[in-house]
Amino acid sequence: MPLNRRTFLNRSAATGAGVALAGAAGAVAGAAPAQAHDEGRGHGHGPKTYSLRVLGTTDLHGHVFNWDYFTDKEYDDSTHNDVGLAKISTLVEQARAEKGCDRTLLIDAGDIIQGTQLSYYYARVEPITGTAGTAGKHGKRPPVHPMALAMNHMRYDAAALGNHEFNYGIPVLRKFQEQCDFPLLAANAVDAKTLKPAFPPYTIKRIRVEGGQDIKVGILGLTNPGIAIWDKANVQGKMAFPGLVEQAKIYVPKLRALGCDVVICTDHSGLDGSTSYGDALPYPENASSLVAEQVPGIDAILVGHTHKEVASRTVVNTVSGKNVVLSEPLMWGMRLSVFDIGLEFSRGRWSVTSVVAEVRNANAVAEDPHVVKLVKAEHDKVVAYVNQVVGTCTVAMAATEAPYKDTPIIDFINAVQSQTVKAALAGTEYAALPVLSQAACFSRTAAIPAGQVSLRDVAGLYVYENTLDARVLTGAQVKDYLEFSAKYFVQTAAGSVVDVSKLTNADSTPDYNYDVVGGVSYEIDIAKPVGSRIANLTFQGAPLDPAAKFVLAVNNYRANGGGNFPHVAATPSVWANSDEIRNTIIAWVKANGSIDPSAFGGDSWKLTRDGVPLF
């Protein structure tokens, strides 16, 4: 699939030229923008000091409204967070009114177009590319992505690409890029053959200063190298993703050479230097602190990817000795980062004198009625789509205890995946091999009710856009795989009090990186150290033969190295499906009509301590 080079060239031609902010446009009614005379002014000359504001969002994941499409009601959690761009828009307008919208920029740090059924619908059901369903037929124009509608209305100035932007393939991403009134930036997304930028690396915004010299703000976008692993099927041979530090070292000096007085990075990469893919790539996954530390010339960094709230963190650059301020505004539009930047005019140019960051909470404001009105038709269409009945279930199933107990709801996912792969391998050289399956608890609130089951009930089991793959492993490799997965549990001595809320997520391992393997039975002894926990591993009632071969039904994230599980990424694929696992499960329910947990339930794994079952 050739890259849309024309789109890139058209957009990048303006890069570095600077775009003036639109005066007081969009200011809250009755609130006048701040004027230059509020700043320090030299006698008979332009202002000597000035301040501007940069607002930031990240990991929006398709959230426009404060709505949960899987529960069909307003979003809520244990800390009563609110989500969505409609809420953020209110915070943005308040922040612009305080500072003056002529001196306020709005940026994002990526993961925009994946995560809710709203964003899924316009990528797969009625896609913005017009390549499926009824879109594009009979002269009908493909829809505009709801996230583009909302973000254009909010007047974003730039957004970095996140790894989830690539989940639906490059054509969907390119169409979204085309629909946005702001550039999508990625200095470390390059053409695989030419190594030239596949997207604009940066943009430069010009802040008009009344009576003084304009301020040039360079915004550099950096994305995650893990895209090469996680979305290998979509990007292999088309794009490459070098490291954040390496590319920042190229482009930050360029921005300074172009006369930028302020340089902001928007990074789809966390703070702590950690990596989930081990040594599969030479570049760290979460490199924002490393960028701040190793690349001189950056004033502030908007951080994304890790779904954490970091109001403000200061990192000292080891080359220049200057402070770099970083902020990460949680996820889904729960928070808005606010960077206030002070400048001083001296020796013919502006210099940054201070950067202060904070986050503001979306649950403190109402939704912007303009955003609500703008996207209401798309929202209503998706609500109707997800509430359609697709089948029934004989007994209610819930994922509440799935992270520490064998539950039918995870067994159901594994059963569907195993059956799908086994049917696909019929008539091939692998048809005689037994099929195992891996699944993780993506959402502890996922549930299938007794009685009628809606599409949203089933979709809630699988909230990611993963597809299904099949790899051949030996019995010994399956045991290694299980040992690696079992590191998820906190080592707990026999006889000690067990608090299930503190039993899991050891070493910050997320729920989605704890895999249950269906088709074998085993115990996890959490009194034992990591690497020595799997006991009584059996297949069809007999001890698992280390030399026996099995096909593992596995999602593409794991198959491509996500989570750094052993063996699976190193063995060739024997079959793969391009449709999302979510759709495979929905299709199974539609075809079978009813879900009966007794058909696939039963204990296949359990937690023990020194051989004694924990539950």
PDB file of N, CA, C and O in Angstrom, residues 70-99:
ATOM      1  N   PHE A  70     -20.198   0.538  26.715  1.00  0.00           N
ATOM      2  CA  PHE A  70     -20.317  -0.851  27.140  1.00  0.00           C
ATOM      3  C   PHE A  70     -21.351  -1.031  28.252  1.00  0.00           C
ATOM      4  O   PHE A  70     -21.917  -2.105  28.414  1.00  0.00           O
ATOM      5  N   THR A  71     -21.594   0.022  29.047  1.00  0.00           N
ATOM      6  CA  THR A  71     -22.628  -0.052  30.085  1.00  0.00           C
ATOM      7  C   THR A  71     -23.883   0.712  29.683  1.00  0.00           C
ATOM      8  O   THR A  71     -24.908   0.615  30.363  1.00  0.00           O
ATOM      9  N   ASP A  72     -23.800   1.468  28.597  1.00  0.00           N
ATOM     10  CA  ASP A  72     -24.926   2.248  28.070  1.00  0.00           C
ATOM     11  C   ASP A  72     -25.412   3.281  29.080  1.00  0.00           C
ATOM     12  O   ASP A  72     -26.609   3.491  29.269  1.00  0.00           O
ATOM     13  N   LYS A  73     -24.474   3.956  29.711  1.00  0.00           N
ATOM     14  CA  LYS A  73     -24.826   5.029  30.641  1.00  0.00           C
ATOM     15  C   LYS A  73     -23.619   5.942  30.818  1.00  0.00           C
ATOM     16  O   LYS A  73     -22.537   5.668  30.289  1.00  0.00           O
ATOM     17  N   GLU A  74     -23.803   7.027  31.534  1.00  0.00           N
ATOM     18  CA  GLU A  74     -22.703   7.963  31.753  1.00  0.00           C
ATOM     19  C   GLU A  74     -21.522   7.247  32.407  1.00  0.00           C
ATOM     20  O   GLU A  74     -21.701   6.371  33.252  1.00  0.00           O
ATOM     21  N   TYR A  75     -20.335   7.670  32.006  1.00  0.00           N
ATOM     22  CA  TYR A  75     -19.129   7.063  32.562  1.00  0.00           C
ATOM     23  C   TYR A  75     -18.997   7.425  34.040  1.00  0.00           C
ATOM     24  O   TYR A  75     -19.282   8.545  34.462  1.00  0.00           O
ATOM     25  N   ASP A  76     -18.546   6.455  34.827  1.00  0.00           N
ATOM     26  CA  ASP A  76     -18.219   6.714  36.224  1.00  0.00           C
ATOM     27  C   ASP A  76     -17.201   5.682  36.665  1.00  0.00           C
ATOM     28  O   ASP A  76     -17.123   4.575  36.109  1.00  0.00           O
ATOM     29  N   ASP A  77     -16.388   6.037  37.621  1.00  0.00           N
ATOM     30  CA  ASP A  77     -15.452   5.086  38.214  1.00  0.00           C
ATOM     31  C   ASP A  77     -15.370   5.353  39.706  1.00  0.00           C
ATOM     32  O   ASP A  77     -16.118   6.181  40.241  1.00  0.00           O
ATOM     33  N   SER A  78     -14.484   4.638  40.390  1.00  0.00           N
ATOM     34  CA  SER A  78     -14.438   4.704  41.855  1.00  0.00           C
ATOM     35  C   SER A  78     -14.068   6.084  42.374  1.00  0.00           C
ATOM     36  O   SER A  78     -14.399   6.445  43.509  1.00  0.00           O
ATOM     37  N   THR A  79     -13.372   6.882  41.547  1.00  0.00           N
ATOM     38  CA  THR A  79     -12.995   8.235  41.971  1.00  0.00           C
ATOM     39  C   THR A  79     -13.830   9.300  41.268  1.00  0.00           C
ATOM     40  O   THR A  79     -13.509  10.478  41.335  1.00  0.00           O
ATOM     41  N   HIS A  80     -14.863   8.848  40.566  1.00  0.00           N
ATOM     42  CA  HIS A  80     -15.829   9.743  39.913  1.00  0.00           C
ATOM     43  C   HIS A  80     -15.183  10.669  38.886  1.00  0.00           C
ATOM     44  O   HIS A  80     -15.499  11.865  38.817  1.00  0.00           O
ATOM     45  N   ASN A  81     -14.288  10.083  38.099  1.00  0.00           N
ATOM     46  CA  ASN A  81     -13.751  10.817  36.961  1.00  0.00           C
ATOM     47  C   ASN A  81     -14.835  10.956  35.891  1.00  0.00           C
ATOM     48  O   ASN A  81     -15.710  10.106  35.756  1.00  0.00           O
ATOM     49  N   ASP A  82     -14.765  12.041  35.130  1.00  0.00           N
ATOM     50  CA  ASP A  82     -15.545  12.209  33.920  1.00  0.00           C
ATOM     51  C   ASP A  82     -14.586  12.158  32.736  1.00  0.00           C
ATOM     52  O   ASP A  82     -13.380  12.398  32.888  1.00  0.00           O
ATOM     53  N   VAL A  83     -15.123  11.843  31.562  1.00  0.00           N
ATOM     54  CA  VAL A  83     -14.278  11.666  30.384  1.00  0.00           C
ATOM     55  C   VAL A  83     -14.856  12.442  29.199  1.00  0.00           C
ATOM     56  O   VAL A  83     -16.021  12.846  29.202  1.00  0.00           O
ATOM     57  N   GLY A  84     -14.022  12.629  28.162  1.00  0.00           N
ATOM     58  CA  GLY A  84     -14.515  13.100  26.884  1.00  0.00           C
ATOM     59  C   GLY A  84     -14.129  14.522  26.516  1.00  0.00           C
ATOM     60  O   GLY A  84     -13.928  15.389  27.366  1.00  0.00           O
ATOM     61  N   LEU A  85     -14.062  14.739  25.205  1.00  0.00           N
ATOM     62  CA  LEU A  85     -13.693  16.052  24.671  1.00  0.00           C
ATOM     63  C   LEU A  85     -14.735  17.117  24.972  1.00  0.00           C
ATOM     64  O   LEU A  85     -14.402  18.307  25.042  1.00  0.00           O
ATOM     65  N   ALA A  86     -16.005  16.737  25.108  1.00  0.00           N
ATOM     66  CA  ALA A  86     -17.024  17.734  25.408  1.00  0.00           C
ATOM     67  C   ALA A  86     -16.742  18.412  26.748  1.00  0.00           C
ATOM     68  O   ALA A  86     -16.937  19.625  26.899  1.00  0.00           O
ATOM     69  N   LYS A  87     -16.260  17.637  27.713  1.00  0.00           N
ATOM     70  CA  LYS A  87     -15.856  18.205  29.009  1.00  0.00           C
ATOM     71  C   LYS A  87     -14.565  19.011  28.867  1.00  0.00           C
ATOM     72  O   LYS A  87     -14.439  20.122  29.390  1.00  0.00           O
ATOM     73  N   ILE A  88     -13.608  18.439  28.156  1.00  0.00           N
ATOM     74  CA  ILE A  88     -12.321  19.117  27.978  1.00  0.00           C
ATOM     75  C   ILE A  88     -12.513  20.452  27.268  1.00  0.00           C
ATOM     76  O   ILE A  88     -11.837  21.442  27.577  1.00  0.00           O
ATOM     77  N   SER A  89     -13.434  20.500  26.315  1.00  0.00           N
ATOM     78  CA  SER A  89     -13.677  21.741  25.583  1.00  0.00           C
ATOM     79  C   SER A  89     -14.063  22.877  26.524  1.00  0.00           C
ATOM     80  O   SER A  89     -13.635  24.023  26.351  1.00  0.00           O
ATOM     81  N   THR A  90     -14.863  22.571  27.543  1.00  0.00           N
ATOM     82  CA  THR A  90     -15.229  23.593  28.528  1.00  0.00           C
ATOM     83  C   THR A  90     -14.005  24.079  29.283  1.00  0.00           C
ATOM     84  O   THR A  90     -13.813  25.287  29.494  1.00  0.00           O
ATOM     85  N   LEU A  91     -13.153  23.135  29.706  1.00  0.00           N
ATOM     86  CA  LEU A  91     -11.918  23.517  30.397  1.00  0.00           C
ATOM     87  C   LEU A  91     -11.017  24.357  29.499  1.00  0.00           C
ATOM     88  O   LEU A  91     -10.387  25.325  29.957  1.00  0.00           O
ATOM     89  N   VAL A  92     -10.947  23.996  28.227  1.00  0.00           N
ATOM     90  CA  VAL A  92     -10.102  24.731  27.281  1.00  0.00           C
ATOM     91  C   VAL A  92     -10.585  26.168  27.135  1.00  0.00           C
ATOM     92  O   VAL A  92      -9.791  27.112  27.163  1.00  0.00           O
ATOM     93  N   GLU A  93     -11.888  26.345  26.979  1.00  0.00           N
ATOM     94  CA  GLU A  93     -12.411  27.703  26.809  1.00  0.00           C
ATOM     95  C   GLU A  93     -12.195  28.529  28.074  1.00  0.00           C
ATOM     96  O   GLU A  93     -11.911  29.739  27.983  1.00  0.00           O
ATOM     97  N   GLN A  94     -12.308  27.912  29.233  1.00  0.00           N
ATOM     98  CA  GLN A  94     -12.008  28.631  30.468  1.00  0.00           C
ATOM     99  C   GLN A  94     -10.547  29.063  30.515  1.00  0.00           C
ATOM    100  O   GLN A  94     -10.235  30.210  30.876  1.00  0.00           O
ATOM    101  N   ALA A  95      -9.645  28.144  30.155  1.00  0.00           N
ATOM    102  CA  ALA A  95      -8.212  28.448  30.192  1.00  0.00           C
ATOM    103  C   ALA A  95      -7.843  29.509  29.162  1.00  0.00           C
ATOM    104  O   ALA A  95      -6.967  30.349  29.415  1.00  0.00           O
ATOM    105  N   ARG A  96      -8.483  29.473  28.005  1.00  0.00           N
ATOM    106  CA  ARG A  96      -8.232  30.513  26.998  1.00  0.00           C
ATOM    107  C   ARG A  96      -8.719  31.882  27.482  1.00  0.00           C
ATOM    108  O   ARG A  96      -8.072  32.907  27.248  1.00  0.00           O
ATOM    109  N   ALA A  97      -9.877  31.893  28.128  1.00  0.00           N
ATOM    110  CA  ALA A  97     -10.419  33.152  28.623  1.00  0.00           C
ATOM    111  C   ALA A  97      -9.502  33.768  29.680  1.00  0.00           C
ATOM    112  O   ALA A  97      -9.338  34.992  29.743  1.00  0.00           O
ATOM    113  N   GLU A  98      -8.903  32.916  30.513  1.00  0.00           N
ATOM    114  CA  GLU A  98      -7.995  33.410  31.553  1.00  0.00           C
ATOM    115  C   GLU A  98      -6.746  34.058  30.962  1.00  0.00           C
ATOM    116  O   GLU A  98      -6.312  35.125  31.395  1.00  0.00           O
ATOM    117  N   LYS A  99      -6.179  33.416  29.977  1.00  0.00           N
ATOM    118  CA  LYS A  99      -4.884  33.853  29.449  1.00  0.00           C
ATOM    119  C   LYS A  99      -5.038  34.763  28.230  1.00  0.00           C
ATOM    120  O   LYS A  99      -4.182  35.611  27.957  1.00  0.00           O
TER     121      LYS A  99
END
